[in-house]
Amino acid sequence: MSYFVKQTINFGTVNKNSSKEIVFKALPTIPTIIDLIASCGCLKMKWYPESREIKVIYKAGEIPKQVLGNQNVRKTVTVVYKDRTSEVLELIGVKLR
């Protein structure tokens, strides 16, 4: 069971070297969050308990030269609760060249 309205959010497209904000909305029954763990350094997250939202900023860097065309993006945020259980939130989209 997830404590979030959506576990996966498709943010659409983002230009390379720019940023995108994604918001995960939690249900009223969410337990206390003790940690947020990003899958990479390109994500910055903050939990807002009063609005029950995790705001994630994805900073899109360059596309590697060996990748032809646009680049599919899949990043995750692991939410750790006070009882030491966790769940994974996912953001997906496309980084444009």
PDB file of C-alpha atoms in Angstrom:
ATOM      1  CA  MET A   1       0.000   0.000   0.000  1.00  0.00           C
ATOM      2  CA  SER A   2       1.292   3.413  -0.923  1.00  0.00           C
ATOM      3  CA  TYR A   3       0.873   6.514   1.196  1.00  0.00           C
ATOM      4  CA  PHE A   4       0.981   8.703  -1.921  1.00  0.00           C
ATOM      5  CA  VAL A   5      -1.717   9.606  -4.435  1.00  0.00           C
ATOM      6  CA  LYS A   6       0.681   8.593  -7.251  1.00  0.00           C
ATOM      7  CA  GLN A   7       3.861   6.554  -6.890  1.00  0.00           C
ATOM      8  CA  THR A   8       4.999   7.361 -10.435  1.00  0.00           C
ATOM      9  CA  ILE A   9       4.821  10.770 -12.071  1.00  0.00           C
ATOM     10  CA  ASN A  10       5.600  11.380 -15.737  1.00  0.00           C
ATOM     11  CA  PHE A  11       6.942  14.929 -15.871  1.00  0.00           C
ATOM     12  CA  GLY A  12       6.949  15.018 -19.679  1.00  0.00           C
ATOM     13  CA  THR A  13       9.994  16.700 -21.195  1.00  0.00           C
ATOM     14  CA  VAL A  14      12.821  18.820 -19.857  1.00  0.00           C
ATOM     15  CA  ASN A  15      15.596  20.578 -21.774  1.00  0.00           C
ATOM     16  CA  LYS A  16      19.168  19.574 -21.014  1.00  0.00           C
ATOM     17  CA  ASN A  17      20.861  21.876 -18.488  1.00  0.00           C
ATOM     18  CA  SER A  18      17.526  22.985 -17.006  1.00  0.00           C
ATOM     19  CA  SER A  19      15.361  22.002 -14.025  1.00  0.00           C
ATOM     20  CA  LYS A  20      11.888  20.608 -13.427  1.00  0.00           C
ATOM     21  CA  GLU A  21       9.838  20.572 -10.205  1.00  0.00           C
ATOM     22  CA  ILE A  22       7.734  17.503  -9.445  1.00  0.00           C
ATOM     23  CA  VAL A  23       5.322  17.259  -6.481  1.00  0.00           C
ATOM     24  CA  PHE A  24       4.246  13.991  -4.860  1.00  0.00           C
ATOM     25  CA  LYS A  25       1.087  14.417  -2.757  1.00  0.00           C
ATOM     26  CA  ALA A  26       0.663  12.166   0.291  1.00  0.00           C
ATOM     27  CA  LEU A  27      -2.518  10.726   1.753  1.00  0.00           C
ATOM     28  CA  PRO A  28      -3.725  11.923   5.181  1.00  0.00           C
ATOM     29  CA  THR A  29      -2.740   8.551   6.702  1.00  0.00           C
ATOM     30  CA  ILE A  30       0.986   8.929   5.954  1.00  0.00           C
ATOM     31  CA  PRO A  31       3.260   7.986   8.879  1.00  0.00           C
ATOM     32  CA  THR A  32       6.188  10.127  10.013  1.00  0.00           C
ATOM     33  CA  ILE A  33       8.936  10.427   7.387  1.00  0.00           C
ATOM     34  CA  ILE A  34      12.490  10.225   8.743  1.00  0.00           C
ATOM     35  CA  ASP A  35      14.511  10.240   5.507  1.00  0.00           C
ATOM     36  CA  LEU A  36      14.375  10.819   1.761  1.00  0.00           C
ATOM     37  CA  ILE A  37      17.003   9.100  -0.387  1.00  0.00           C
ATOM     38  CA  ALA A  38      17.609  10.170  -4.004  1.00  0.00           C
ATOM     39  CA  SER A  39      18.756   7.772  -6.705  1.00  0.00           C
ATOM     40  CA  CYS A  40      21.312  10.348  -7.886  1.00  0.00           C
ATOM     41  CA  GLY A  41      22.773  13.758  -7.145  1.00  0.00           C
ATOM     42  CA  CYS A  42      20.582  15.407  -9.784  1.00  0.00           C
ATOM     43  CA  LEU A  43      17.590  15.299  -7.378  1.00  0.00           C
ATOM     44  CA  LYS A  44      16.919  17.653  -4.477  1.00  0.00           C
ATOM     45  CA  MET A  45      13.913  16.825  -2.277  1.00  0.00           C
ATOM     46  CA  LYS A  46      12.078  18.374   0.638  1.00  0.00           C
ATOM     47  CA  TRP A  47       9.139  17.071   2.697  1.00  0.00           C
ATOM     48  CA  TYR A  48       6.446  19.592   3.635  1.00  0.00           C
ATOM     49  CA  PRO A  49       4.379  17.918   6.400  1.00  0.00           C
ATOM     50  CA  GLU A  50       1.792  20.716   6.659  1.00  0.00           C
ATOM     51  CA  SER A  51       0.757  20.265   3.006  1.00  0.00           C
ATOM     52  CA  ARG A  52       1.709  16.547   2.882  1.00  0.00           C
ATOM     53  CA  GLU A  53       3.907  17.058  -0.193  1.00  0.00           C
ATOM     54  CA  ILE A  54       7.368  16.030  -1.280  1.00  0.00           C
ATOM     55  CA  LYS A  55       8.769  18.570  -3.716  1.00  0.00           C
ATOM     56  CA  VAL A  56      11.499  17.222  -5.966  1.00  0.00           C
ATOM     57  CA  ILE A  57      13.735  19.357  -8.178  1.00  0.00           C
ATOM     58  CA  TYR A  58      15.292  17.391 -11.038  1.00  0.00           C
ATOM     59  CA  LYS A  59      18.326  19.117 -12.553  1.00  0.00           C
ATOM     60  CA  ALA A  60      18.869  17.792 -16.068  1.00  0.00           C
ATOM     61  CA  GLY A  61      22.501  17.844 -17.101  1.00  0.00           C
ATOM     62  CA  GLU A  62      24.079  17.173 -20.457  1.00  0.00           C
ATOM     63  CA  ILE A  63      23.166  14.171 -22.581  1.00  0.00           C
ATOM     64  CA  PRO A  64      26.178  11.886 -23.058  1.00  0.00           C
ATOM     65  CA  LYS A  65      27.632  12.048 -26.572  1.00  0.00           C
ATOM     66  CA  GLN A  66      27.168   8.305 -27.065  1.00  0.00           C
ATOM     67  CA  VAL A  67      23.387   8.669 -26.569  1.00  0.00           C
ATOM     68  CA  LEU A  68      21.738   9.467 -29.877  1.00  0.00           C
ATOM     69  CA  GLY A  69      18.716  11.754 -29.802  1.00  0.00           C
ATOM     70  CA  ASN A  70      16.831  12.462 -26.609  1.00  0.00           C
ATOM     71  CA  GLN A  71      17.388  10.585 -23.345  1.00  0.00           C
ATOM     72  CA  ASN A  72      14.743   8.732 -21.351  1.00  0.00           C
ATOM     73  CA  VAL A  73      14.934   9.577 -17.649  1.00  0.00           C
ATOM     74  CA  ARG A  74      13.956   7.376 -14.701  1.00  0.00           C
ATOM     75  CA  LYS A  75      14.816   8.601 -11.198  1.00  0.00           C
ATOM     76  CA  THR A  76      13.642   7.417  -7.806  1.00  0.00           C
ATOM     77  CA  VAL A  77      13.125   8.797  -4.312  1.00  0.00           C
ATOM     78  CA  THR A  78      13.050   6.314  -1.448  1.00  0.00           C
ATOM     79  CA  VAL A  79      10.851   7.459   1.436  1.00  0.00           C
ATOM     80  CA  VAL A  80      11.821   5.982   4.830  1.00  0.00           C
ATOM     81  CA  TYR A  81       9.208   6.007   7.596  1.00  0.00           C
ATOM     82  CA  LYS A  82       9.650   6.087  11.395  1.00  0.00           C
ATOM     83  CA  ASP A  83       8.838   2.367  11.648  1.00  0.00           C
ATOM     84  CA  ARG A  84      11.776   1.731   9.221  1.00  0.00           C
ATOM     85  CA  THR A  85       9.520   0.674   6.356  1.00  0.00           C
ATOM     86  CA  SER A  86       9.987   2.424   3.045  1.00  0.00           C
ATOM     87  CA  GLU A  87       8.506   2.952  -0.382  1.00  0.00           C
ATOM     88  CA  VAL A  88       9.908   4.123  -3.685  1.00  0.00           C
ATOM     89  CA  LEU A  89       8.524   7.040  -5.682  1.00  0.00           C
ATOM     90  CA  GLU A  90       9.446   7.278  -9.345  1.00  0.00           C
ATOM     91  CA  LEU A  91       9.695  10.167 -11.770  1.00  0.00           C
ATOM     92  CA  ILE A  92      10.011   9.528 -15.476  1.00  0.00           C
ATOM     93  CA  GLY A  93      10.288  11.716 -18.530  1.00  0.00           C
ATOM     94  CA  VAL A  94      12.470  12.664 -21.476  1.00  0.00           C
ATOM     95  CA  LYS A  95      15.524  14.915 -21.500  1.00  0.00           C
ATOM     96  CA  LEU A  96      15.667  16.844 -24.792  1.00  0.00           C
ATOM     97  CA  ARG A  97      18.893  17.410 -26.660  1.00  0.00           C
TER      98      ARG A  97
END
